[in-house]
């Protein structure tokens, strides 16, 4: 039995179609992952027609919903491929035309090449070889212009092999297939579907050439490369080649077993086209073994189902050749003659299309153009290198000149600074030069402004240090003098040391705040914003106050949803929390409650953190100083006479401002104070991965 491989053209087209990478904006948050939908739909079309249409429609609707023109073009291309695999060739051509128009508007050359390539396959299926070649050559030109010739050579030569095979040119088809195989290895293009597809093509050609051993070798390779539940039509095609080889060796039981297994796979895939070919194989085998009743059963199935596929000349040739053999052996000469006439007419249509000579000429033209393109590219690269070298020399000369100018400028600037210092020291003797110094000072106004800002920050720092560090150090020195003079009783020593410890702790907090603030002022603020789980971050900060809160018997009421997150520099946020919790604790009386809660405004993408105490409160003037002032305020002792530095709220204001946040205060005298922190909202926290701090929960 000698069958054309028309029954595998559709399967091979799906197997070797170049997959196009879809360009995506990684910064844009999408409701669906369109890349995943594309590849899932593509794979399902090759494995299960029902699931393939479902996934293709899902991808198409997602692209429409998101108004994504690029993905819509690829979805239309996939819908055309799905329609083709269902033998709805007219619909396939319509979808292909729509996708081609959209790709042209989007100027997506990669997608355009793929869509035109597919349209070429649809025309080949209908026996329109001249049109198929024209579209194939157009896709080839686009690939060459984009520089993708090497990557797409395996697909291009395999398609040429298909077309000339359909016209009976087996040796030429084999030469093109050799080119496709070499191109695959030279390009390094590795895909799970390409190697089995090429092996299956080899198997069909060698089978028709009568080289049974090579046909079986490649068929087994094609079958072994495919997974159990994927590329079902490639697996069935390999089994059909093996059934022909078994028939040629006279092992009809094995031939029938292979054919039955191929039918089973084609039914699992669900395409009537492939199922009809499996019926044809079984009819042919049963005709050979003279079991004409079974052969007639499958012949009737073929005749019943072949009408939708009669637009394909290769299909018509295959069907009518085998039906002619069956009716001839059955003795029905009239029917045999009718099928012979249909087969001859289809062959005439195939052979009258003289596209092979044009194809050879175009292939040679493409190779010549590609070589010329490579020469031009090499010349342009050489010119670009020469231009880069020239620019490099020019840049080097310019750099040397700039460096020389900078050296002169530096020396001049250094001399000017020395002259200024000399003028300041001799100001009383050279009063007549005062106007000149003032003119020079105006020239340095911008630089002096920055220095004044730094001096102001320095004065603030020294003022805080002078005001708040003097007393604790005096206290420490006094206690040391008493201890050295052994003037303290044991009870007094314990009391004084306890007081000293509290003073040292307060001084430590002061130093921490001063260092944090001064680093931001003098070294500059380096922001490292990140997503922070609000509840857990606040809980961790509370742990540092557990002993102090227990000392005053202060209760904490905590109401922050676990899924809330914010966008904030972690070190800055820890410093803000530490100062706000310190204030709440400091001004809360014993046996009171601190309320900590949060809520989100999803429309404004903001999170509000509330820290409310039941302490001494503050008046309107104090609130305005804390919210809008940019200087440290005088600190007030707490309810247990705790002292402060006044710099804590300066740090809070500065760090909130740097992180695009701010705060407000609600307070009444003797009724308590609420700090409201307004911060940028982050994504919801994954509750399954959010850490739970048992120590904090037990404490709260």
XYZ file of C-alpha atoms in Angstrom:
700
model
C 0.000 0.000 0.000
C 1.306 3.432 -0.912
C -0.455 6.401 0.720
C 0.405 10.064 0.316
C 1.198 11.800 3.563
C -1.717 14.203 3.110
C -3.170 12.772 6.328
C -0.202 14.139 8.263
C 0.196 17.592 6.734
C -2.124 19.185 9.293
C -0.405 17.463 12.193
C 3.036 18.448 10.942
C 1.933 22.010 10.394
C 0.948 22.281 14.050
C 4.110 20.523 15.183
C 6.562 22.718 13.290
C 4.816 26.089 13.378
C 7.275 28.607 14.869
C 5.998 29.775 18.244
C 6.149 33.534 18.582
C 7.142 35.123 21.883
C 4.487 37.684 22.826
C 5.884 41.004 24.019
C 4.480 41.970 27.455
C 4.818 44.980 29.693
C 6.276 43.495 32.891
C 5.291 46.557 34.911
C 1.587 46.284 34.083
C -0.568 44.249 36.439
C -2.965 42.068 34.449
C -6.007 40.115 35.523
C -4.844 37.198 33.393
C -1.384 36.000 32.435
C -1.845 36.246 28.654
C 1.486 34.550 27.900
C 0.359 31.438 29.784
C -3.042 31.475 28.061
C -1.344 31.661 24.648
C 0.967 28.689 25.200
C -1.750 26.622 26.881
C -4.105 27.184 23.937
C -1.347 26.356 21.426
C -0.467 23.093 23.202
C -4.110 22.034 23.574
C -4.832 22.526 19.847
C -2.201 19.861 19.194
C -3.418 17.489 21.915
C -7.204 17.794 22.261
C -9.496 19.625 19.834
C -12.229 20.254 22.420
C -9.846 21.641 25.049
C -7.963 23.493 22.319
C -11.065 25.450 21.282
C -11.954 26.181 24.944
C -8.479 27.533 25.734
C -8.299 29.477 22.443
C -11.648 31.164 23.135
C -10.526 31.936 26.701
C -7.336 33.600 25.400
C -9.314 35.518 22.729
C -11.874 36.806 25.264
C -9.137 37.813 27.723
C -7.380 39.862 25.021
C -10.703 41.531 24.094
C -11.545 42.263 27.734
C -8.147 43.855 28.367
C -8.268 45.677 24.997
C -4.802 44.289 24.242
C -4.381 44.681 20.464
C -1.140 42.693 20.306
C -2.548 39.647 22.099
C -5.796 39.985 20.123
C -3.793 39.585 16.901
C -2.125 36.411 18.238
C -5.516 35.129 19.462
C -6.998 35.559 15.961
C -4.030 33.661 14.519
C -4.638 30.805 17.000
C -8.365 30.777 16.184
C -7.404 30.330 12.535
C -5.146 27.410 13.444
C -7.926 25.868 15.560
C -10.411 26.232 12.675
C -7.915 24.637 10.264
C -7.427 21.644 12.551
C -11.228 21.250 12.509
C -11.217 21.363 8.686
C -12.987 24.736 8.682
C -10.512 26.094 6.141
C -12.596 29.071 5.005
C -12.900 30.268 8.626
C -9.188 29.670 9.104
C -8.383 31.933 6.151
C -10.700 34.668 7.479
C -9.041 34.600 10.914
C -5.604 34.630 9.264
C -6.525 37.687 7.148
C -7.807 39.510 10.259
C -4.660 38.758 12.242
C -2.429 39.823 9.315
C -4.240 43.189 9.065
C -3.860 43.774 12.813
C -0.180 42.761 12.798
C 0.439 45.252 9.949
C -1.242 48.044 11.971
C 0.821 47.129 15.046
C 3.990 46.841 12.908
C 4.686 43.469 14.550
C 6.897 41.783 11.952
C 7.329 38.584 13.976
C 3.577 38.036 14.359
C 3.001 39.045 10.725
C 5.505 36.447 9.499
C 3.842 33.716 11.586
C 0.321 34.584 10.390
C 1.362 34.664 6.708
C 3.204 31.374 7.212
C -0.021 29.789 8.516
C -2.066 31.244 5.652
C 0.366 29.538 3.266
C -0.448 26.203 4.920
C -4.198 26.736 4.489
C -3.795 27.338 0.754
C -1.549 24.283 0.405
C -4.246 22.138 2.028
C -6.657 23.277 -0.718
C -4.100 22.431 -3.423
C -3.503 26.107 -4.215
C 0.249 25.621 -4.391
C 1.128 28.801 -6.293
C -0.688 30.935 -3.725
C 0.829 28.894 -0.889
C 4.317 29.476 -2.294
C 3.674 33.208 -2.687
C 2.698 33.556 0.984
C 5.566 31.331 2.087
C 8.038 33.498 0.183
C 6.502 36.660 1.642
C 6.976 35.287 5.189
C 10.539 34.348 4.224
C 11.305 37.918 3.093
C 10.016 39.285 6.416
C 12.229 36.818 8.336
C 15.292 37.894 6.354
C 14.583 41.599 6.928
C 14.247 40.968 10.671
C 17.468 38.932 10.783
C 15.568 35.744 11.765
C 16.564 33.691 8.734
C 18.798 31.282 10.655
C 16.212 30.565 13.371
C 13.377 30.020 10.858
C 15.345 28.014 8.264
C 14.138 24.644 9.723
C 10.488 25.670 9.308
C 10.966 27.206 5.862
C 12.753 24.232 4.295
C 10.330 21.792 5.888
C 7.409 23.668 4.277
C 9.149 23.556 0.883
C 9.609 19.832 1.416
C 5.852 19.474 2.119
C 4.803 21.359 -1.005
C 7.040 19.533 -3.482
C 6.093 16.195 -1.861
C 2.426 16.973 -2.516
C 3.351 17.316 -6.195
C 5.155 13.964 -6.238
C 8.759 15.265 -6.231
C 10.115 12.821 -3.632
C 13.854 13.327 -4.239
C 13.533 17.136 -4.179
C 11.354 16.879 -1.079
C 14.057 14.777 0.607
C 16.762 17.351 -0.267
C 14.735 20.168 1.297
C 14.113 18.016 4.362
C 17.882 17.453 4.703
C 18.303 21.253 4.631
C 15.679 21.618 7.364
C 17.450 19.015 9.532
C 20.871 20.689 9.107
C 19.366 24.116 9.748
C 17.848 22.895 13.010
C 21.219 21.746 14.347
C 23.140 24.780 13.030
C 20.704 27.243 14.594
C 20.662 25.425 17.927
C 16.856 25.730 17.912
C 15.531 23.188 20.392
C 11.781 22.555 20.686
C 9.955 19.464 21.889
C 7.784 19.331 18.737
C 10.362 20.013 15.977
C 12.532 16.868 16.052
C 9.615 14.364 16.077
C 7.978 16.313 13.224
C 11.105 16.122 11.046
C 11.552 12.417 11.870
C 7.952 11.765 10.818
C 8.506 13.604 7.511
C 11.573 11.426 6.856
C 9.523 8.330 7.669
C 6.818 9.159 5.082
C 9.312 10.028 2.328
C 11.434 6.896 2.865
C 8.255 4.796 3.035
C 7.109 6.099 -0.365
C 10.626 5.600 -1.762
C 10.486 1.977 -0.580
C 13.389 2.323 1.892
C 11.583 0.367 4.624
C 14.432 0.221 7.168
C 14.926 4.011 7.224
C 11.160 4.582 7.241
C 10.800 2.376 10.338
C 13.818 3.991 12.048
C 12.461 7.528 11.691
C 8.882 6.487 12.565
C 10.077 4.918 15.824
C 12.177 8.002 16.574
C 9.155 10.267 16.008
C 7.026 8.075 18.289
C 9.646 7.850 21.061
C 10.157 11.638 21.185
C 6.493 12.316 22.017
C 4.906 12.038 25.457
C 2.002 9.684 26.180
C -0.650 12.426 26.112
C 0.866 14.998 23.735
C 1.273 15.382 19.940
C -1.280 12.618 19.407
C -1.432 13.125 15.636
C 2.369 12.810 15.373
C 2.220 9.541 17.319
C -0.632 8.230 15.149
C 1.253 9.223 11.973
C 4.317 7.277 13.145
C 2.137 4.205 13.793
C 0.604 4.489 10.305
C 4.097 4.469 8.708
C 4.962 1.395 10.797
C 1.747 -0.301 9.654
C 2.742 0.263 5.990
C 6.212 -1.181 6.670
C 4.688 -4.219 8.403
C 2.379 -4.756 5.409
C 5.338 -4.538 3.009
C 7.096 -7.270 5.045
C 3.942 -9.416 4.965
C 3.256 -9.155 8.728
C -0.414 -8.202 8.422
C -1.261 -8.881 12.079
C 1.292 -6.300 13.153
C 0.133 -3.922 10.387
C -3.461 -4.142 11.642
C -2.345 -3.689 15.266
C -0.456 -0.512 14.367
C -3.435 0.795 12.374
C -5.893 0.049 15.219
C -3.652 1.890 17.719
C -3.409 4.863 15.333
C -7.229 4.938 15.111
C -7.432 4.934 18.914
C -5.085 7.954 19.164
C -6.936 9.856 16.433
C -10.251 9.270 18.191
C -8.716 10.591 21.402
C -7.641 13.719 19.523
C -11.132 14.050 18.013
C -10.497 15.327 14.448
C -12.757 13.569 11.850
C -10.036 14.187 9.230
C -7.495 11.980 11.012
C -10.152 9.432 12.007
C -11.189 9.093 8.343
C -7.556 8.438 7.355
C -7.324 5.730 10.039
C -10.462 4.101 8.560
C -8.788 4.255 5.143
C -5.663 2.493 6.476
C -7.744 -0.294 8.031
C -9.802 -0.665 4.816
C -6.559 -0.971 2.820
C -5.056 -3.589 5.182
C -8.228 -5.708 5.247
C -8.360 -5.502 1.437
C -4.820 -6.912 1.270
C -5.692 -9.866 3.565
C -8.912 -10.412 1.538
C -11.244 -9.802 4.508
C -13.599 -7.844 2.288
C -16.493 -7.625 4.773
C -14.356 -5.746 7.251
C -12.797 -3.742 4.439
C -16.286 -2.784 3.217
C -17.269 -1.684 6.752
C -14.388 0.786 6.830
C -14.984 1.773 3.186
C -18.537 2.805 4.069
C -17.188 4.875 7.004
C -14.756 6.585 4.636
C -17.478 7.334 2.061
C -19.822 8.623 4.769
C -17.281 11.039 6.279
C -15.072 12.132 3.345
C -17.258 14.919 1.909
C -15.984 17.781 4.193
C -12.391 17.061 3.127
C -12.816 16.764 -0.654
C -11.489 20.305 -1.164
C -8.004 18.916 -0.459
C -6.581 17.360 -3.645
C -4.110 15.152 -1.722
C -6.984 13.825 0.376
C -9.024 13.084 -2.761
C -6.076 11.221 -4.321
C -5.455 9.095 -1.206
C -9.118 8.235 -0.655
C -9.984 7.353 -4.231
C -6.767 5.371 -4.848
C -7.534 3.040 -1.948
C -11.283 2.864 -2.726
C -10.361 1.920 -6.319
C -8.203 -0.974 -5.030
C -10.973 -2.148 -2.706
C -13.771 -2.141 -5.317
C -11.423 -3.632 -7.927
C -10.687 -6.569 -5.623
C -14.373 -6.863 -4.735
C -15.202 -7.075 -8.423
C -17.292 -3.907 -8.607
C -15.731 -2.513 -11.786
C -18.147 0.418 -12.131
C -17.376 1.825 -8.712
C -13.682 1.100 -9.110
C -13.628 3.059 -12.393
C -15.501 5.994 -10.807
C -12.919 6.285 -8.014
C -10.040 5.899 -10.474
C -11.437 8.822 -12.528
C -11.739 10.997 -9.391
C -8.181 10.167 -8.392
C -6.861 10.979 -11.873
C -8.696 14.322 -11.961
C -7.262 15.308 -8.560
C -3.761 14.352 -9.743
C -4.242 16.469 -12.838
C -5.129 19.488 -10.670
C -2.054 18.910 -8.506
C 0.356 18.433 -11.391
C -0.861 21.323 -13.548
C 0.326 23.826 -10.909
C 3.886 24.540 -11.996
C 5.274 26.024 -8.802
C 8.407 23.933 -8.411
C 10.570 25.827 -10.901
C 9.470 29.157 -9.432
C 10.156 27.825 -5.967
C 13.698 26.774 -6.871
C 14.354 30.161 -8.460
C 12.958 32.026 -5.445
C 14.974 29.885 -3.027
C 18.154 30.731 -4.951
C 17.194 34.422 -4.981
C 16.613 34.336 -1.216
C 20.010 32.751 -0.636
C 21.723 35.363 -2.845
C 19.868 38.192 -1.128
C 20.772 36.767 2.267
C 24.468 36.630 1.307
C 24.296 40.225 0.057
C 22.535 41.201 3.278
C 25.280 39.587 5.336
C 27.958 41.438 3.301
C 26.127 44.728 3.784
C 25.706 44.008 7.481
C 29.423 43.227 7.798
C 30.338 46.456 5.979
C 27.994 48.487 8.183
C 29.430 46.872 11.295
C 32.946 47.762 10.130
C 31.890 51.346 9.445
C 30.188 51.493 12.834
C 33.373 50.254 14.533
C 35.428 52.905 12.705
C 32.925 55.574 13.715
C 33.004 54.367 17.310
C 36.814 54.508 17.309
C 36.730 58.069 15.942
C 34.189 59.115 18.549
C 36.257 57.405 21.231
C 39.387 59.360 20.263
C 37.390 62.591 20.176
C 35.833 61.809 23.563
C 39.263 61.025 25.001
C 40.651 64.364 23.796
C 37.594 66.140 25.165
C 37.957 64.319 28.480
C 41.617 65.339 28.775
C 40.632 68.938 28.093
C 37.842 68.829 30.672
C 40.166 67.263 33.251
C 42.754 69.987 32.605
C 40.091 72.645 33.015
C 38.887 71.032 36.244
C 42.431 70.952 37.620
C 42.827 74.657 36.861
C 39.417 75.349 38.329
C 40.290 73.390 41.477
C 43.548 75.271 41.948
C 41.791 78.569 41.355
C 39.054 77.631 43.816
C 41.621 76.585 46.413
C 43.482 79.871 46.039
C 40.227 81.805 46.304
C 39.318 80.037 49.551
C 42.745 80.829 50.995
C 42.372 84.481 50.001
C 38.934 84.637 51.610
C 40.265 83.252 54.883
C 43.086 85.802 54.846
C 40.626 88.615 54.154
C 38.448 87.529 57.119
C 41.440 87.497 59.526
C 42.575 90.950 58.384
C 39.072 92.404 58.141
C 39.787 95.241 60.664
C 43.001 96.305 58.860
C 41.595 96.172 55.303
C 38.185 97.813 55.754
C 38.611 99.433 52.338
C 38.445 95.931 50.678
C 35.082 95.045 52.234
C 33.146 95.804 49.020
C 35.340 93.440 46.998
C 34.789 90.621 49.528
C 31.033 91.185 49.357
C 31.133 90.931 45.536
C 32.999 87.625 45.779
C 30.520 86.391 48.412
C 27.678 87.021 45.947
C 29.451 84.848 43.380
C 29.515 82.004 45.943
C 25.930 82.497 47.084
C 24.716 79.088 45.992
C 27.542 77.289 47.769
C 27.122 79.371 50.938
C 23.404 78.581 51.029
C 24.204 74.869 51.268
C 26.828 75.527 53.927
C 24.350 77.596 55.917
C 21.877 74.732 55.820
C 24.508 72.340 57.128
C 25.586 74.875 59.791
C 21.966 75.249 60.856
C 21.663 71.474 61.213
C 24.944 71.425 63.138
C 23.749 74.194 65.493
C 20.534 72.291 66.135
C 22.539 69.158 66.898
C 24.931 70.976 69.268
C 22.002 72.744 70.926
C 20.308 69.418 71.652
C 23.514 67.830 72.860
C 24.381 70.829 75.067
C 20.888 71.030 76.522
C 20.040 67.369 77.058
C 23.355 65.628 77.626
C 24.765 68.006 80.258
C 22.338 67.043 83.035
C 22.641 63.207 82.779
C 26.424 63.420 82.602
C 26.506 65.762 85.613
C 24.313 63.269 87.444
C 26.608 60.384 86.524
C 29.689 62.345 87.709
C 27.942 63.217 90.961
C 27.031 59.605 91.675
C 30.582 58.490 90.901
C 31.930 61.096 93.371
C 29.559 59.803 96.081
C 30.539 56.188 95.425
C 34.270 57.003 95.470
C 33.864 58.899 98.740
C 31.898 55.977 100.226
C 29.306 58.465 101.398
C 26.255 56.344 100.485
C 24.378 53.825 102.539
C 23.315 50.595 100.816
C 19.665 51.655 100.616
C 20.553 55.092 99.230
C 22.973 53.545 96.744
C 20.221 51.268 95.394
C 17.790 54.173 94.982
C 20.387 56.454 93.359
C 21.624 53.709 90.994
C 18.029 52.983 89.924
C 17.534 56.665 89.155
C 20.882 56.726 87.388
C 19.871 53.696 85.244
C 16.703 55.473 84.121
C 18.753 58.569 83.293
C 21.275 56.524 81.301
C 18.420 54.753 79.421
C 16.902 58.143 78.563
C 20.341 59.363 77.466
C 20.743 56.203 75.297
C 17.387 56.891 73.620
C 18.521 60.474 73.055
C 21.786 59.348 71.468
C 19.910 56.861 69.206
C 17.526 59.561 68.011
C 20.293 62.140 67.602
C 22.423 59.713 65.576
C 19.450 58.750 63.393
C 18.495 62.371 62.810
C 22.050 63.606 62.251
C 22.780 60.795 59.770
C 19.733 61.880 57.744
C 20.803 65.546 57.957
C 24.498 65.245 57.131
C 24.825 62.020 55.118
C 21.516 62.417 53.335
C 18.519 60.088 53.428
C 18.923 56.872 51.411
C 15.475 55.442 50.859
C 14.942 51.689 50.519
C 11.145 51.433 50.256
C 9.658 47.945 50.463
C 6.354 46.213 51.170
C 5.921 45.884 54.956
C 3.247 43.713 56.595
C 1.792 46.381 58.872
C 0.454 44.158 61.679
C 3.638 42.145 62.164
C 5.907 45.215 61.898
C 3.941 47.054 64.592
C 3.937 43.933 66.807
C 7.707 43.618 66.571
C 8.129 47.285 67.533
C 5.855 46.775 70.572
C 8.108 43.992 71.880
C 10.768 46.590 72.782
C 8.289 48.313 75.142
C 6.968 45.178 76.870
C 8.909 45.717 80.130
C 8.130 49.422 80.279
C 4.416 48.842 79.610
C 4.313 46.161 82.278
C 5.956 48.561 84.737
C 3.054 51.036 84.361
C 0.437 48.252 84.059
C -0.556 49.651 80.660
C -2.814 47.490 78.486
C -2.540 47.437 74.661
C -5.639 46.970 72.483
C -4.473 45.871 69.004
C -6.747 45.955 65.943
C -4.756 45.860 62.688
C -5.923 43.504 59.866
C -3.191 40.965 59.007
C -3.540 41.503 55.241
C -2.670 45.234 55.289
C 0.732 46.277 53.977
C 2.452 49.613 53.378
C 5.248 50.958 51.148
C 7.942 52.331 53.492
C 11.644 52.202 54.322
C 11.842 49.601 57.102
C 14.493 51.382 59.224
C 12.608 54.672 58.928
C 9.301 53.037 59.890
C 10.894 51.311 62.913
C 12.268 54.700 64.054
C 8.842 56.360 63.592
C 7.098 53.603 65.591
C 9.745 53.691 68.329
C 9.259 57.445 68.895
C 5.444 57.356 68.715
C 5.213 54.367 71.107
C 7.671 56.117 73.440
C 5.411 59.205 73.525
C 2.261 57.125 74.088
C 3.917 55.203 76.943
C 5.540 58.306 78.437
C 2.321 60.342 78.760
C -0.001 57.444 79.719
C -0.921 57.072 83.401
C -0.649 53.734 85.181
C -3.429 51.167 84.551
C -4.499 52.911 81.325
C -4.879 51.572 77.764
C -3.081 52.286 74.485
C -5.232 51.607 71.406
C -3.465 50.684 68.151
C -5.580 50.207 65.005
C -5.449 50.655 61.236
C -7.707 50.839 58.218
C -7.250 51.199 54.459
C -8.735 53.440 51.791
C -8.463 51.270 48.650
C -9.600 54.063 46.306
C -6.861 56.446 47.481
C -4.366 53.569 48.001
C -3.607 54.831 51.529
C -3.361 53.176 54.955
C -4.189 55.007 58.221
C -2.484 53.910 61.470
C -4.037 55.152 64.746
C -2.056 55.260 68.054
C -4.317 56.524 70.868
C -3.371 56.905 74.533
C -5.420 57.985 77.571
C -2.754 60.376 78.841
C -2.420 64.040 79.651
C -3.256 65.314 76.146
C -2.065 68.595 74.636
C -3.408 72.012 73.676
C -3.843 73.465 70.168
C -0.484 75.283 70.220
C 1.414 72.091 71.073
C -0.375 70.206 68.293
C 0.516 72.861 65.707
C 4.149 72.858 66.823
C 4.387 69.082 66.434
C 2.540 68.834 63.091
C 3.807 71.863 61.159
C 6.996 72.970 62.926
C 10.431 71.848 61.718
C 12.357 72.479 64.951
C 12.701 70.333 68.060
C 10.147 71.265 70.736
C 10.726 71.469 74.461
C 10.102 68.081 76.012
C 7.621 67.587 78.892
C 8.242 64.981 81.605
C 5.981 61.932 81.506
C 3.487 60.643 84.070
C 6.301 58.797 85.919
C 8.566 61.819 85.539
C 10.190 60.315 82.404
C 12.348 62.866 80.611
C 12.634 63.366 76.844
C 14.782 65.093 74.239
C 12.307 66.864 71.958
C 14.028 65.546 68.841
C 11.868 62.439 68.452
C 9.016 64.224 66.660
C 11.529 65.952 64.362
C 12.648 62.481 63.235
C 9.021 61.379 62.820
C 8.215 64.386 60.618
C 11.357 64.048 58.491
C 11.061 60.293 57.897
C 7.330 60.431 57.130
C 7.949 63.226 54.603
C 10.747 61.242 52.907
C 8.382 58.250 52.527
C 5.474 60.290 51.065
C 3.566 60.097 54.360
C 2.361 62.538 57.002
C 0.576 62.604 60.343
C -2.165 64.445 62.154
C -3.039 64.754 65.871
C -6.340 64.651 67.718
C -6.053 65.542 71.414
C -7.818 67.020 74.416
C -6.250 68.021 77.726
C -6.451 65.185 80.297
C -8.383 62.968 77.834
C -5.565 61.582 75.730
C -3.972 61.929 72.299
C -4.390 60.139 68.961
C -1.621 60.151 66.341
C -2.983 59.406 62.821
C -0.289 58.232 60.363
C -1.225 58.400 56.636
C 0.977 56.089 54.459
C 1.032 54.576 50.922
C -0.751 51.216 50.698
C 1.017 48.062 49.488
C -0.466 44.792 48.130
C -2.407 42.426 50.363
C -0.253 40.176 52.559
C -0.421 36.439 51.834
C -1.795 35.179 55.177
C -0.400 31.677 54.625
C 3.161 32.998 54.395
C 2.882 35.885 56.896
C 4.930 35.141 60.017
C 3.159 34.934 63.355
C 5.063 36.160 66.370
C 3.695 34.171 69.296
C 5.589 36.199 71.880
C 3.909 39.393 70.660
C 0.457 37.813 70.588
C 0.889 36.426 74.128
C 2.067 39.823 75.314
C -0.889 41.632 73.685
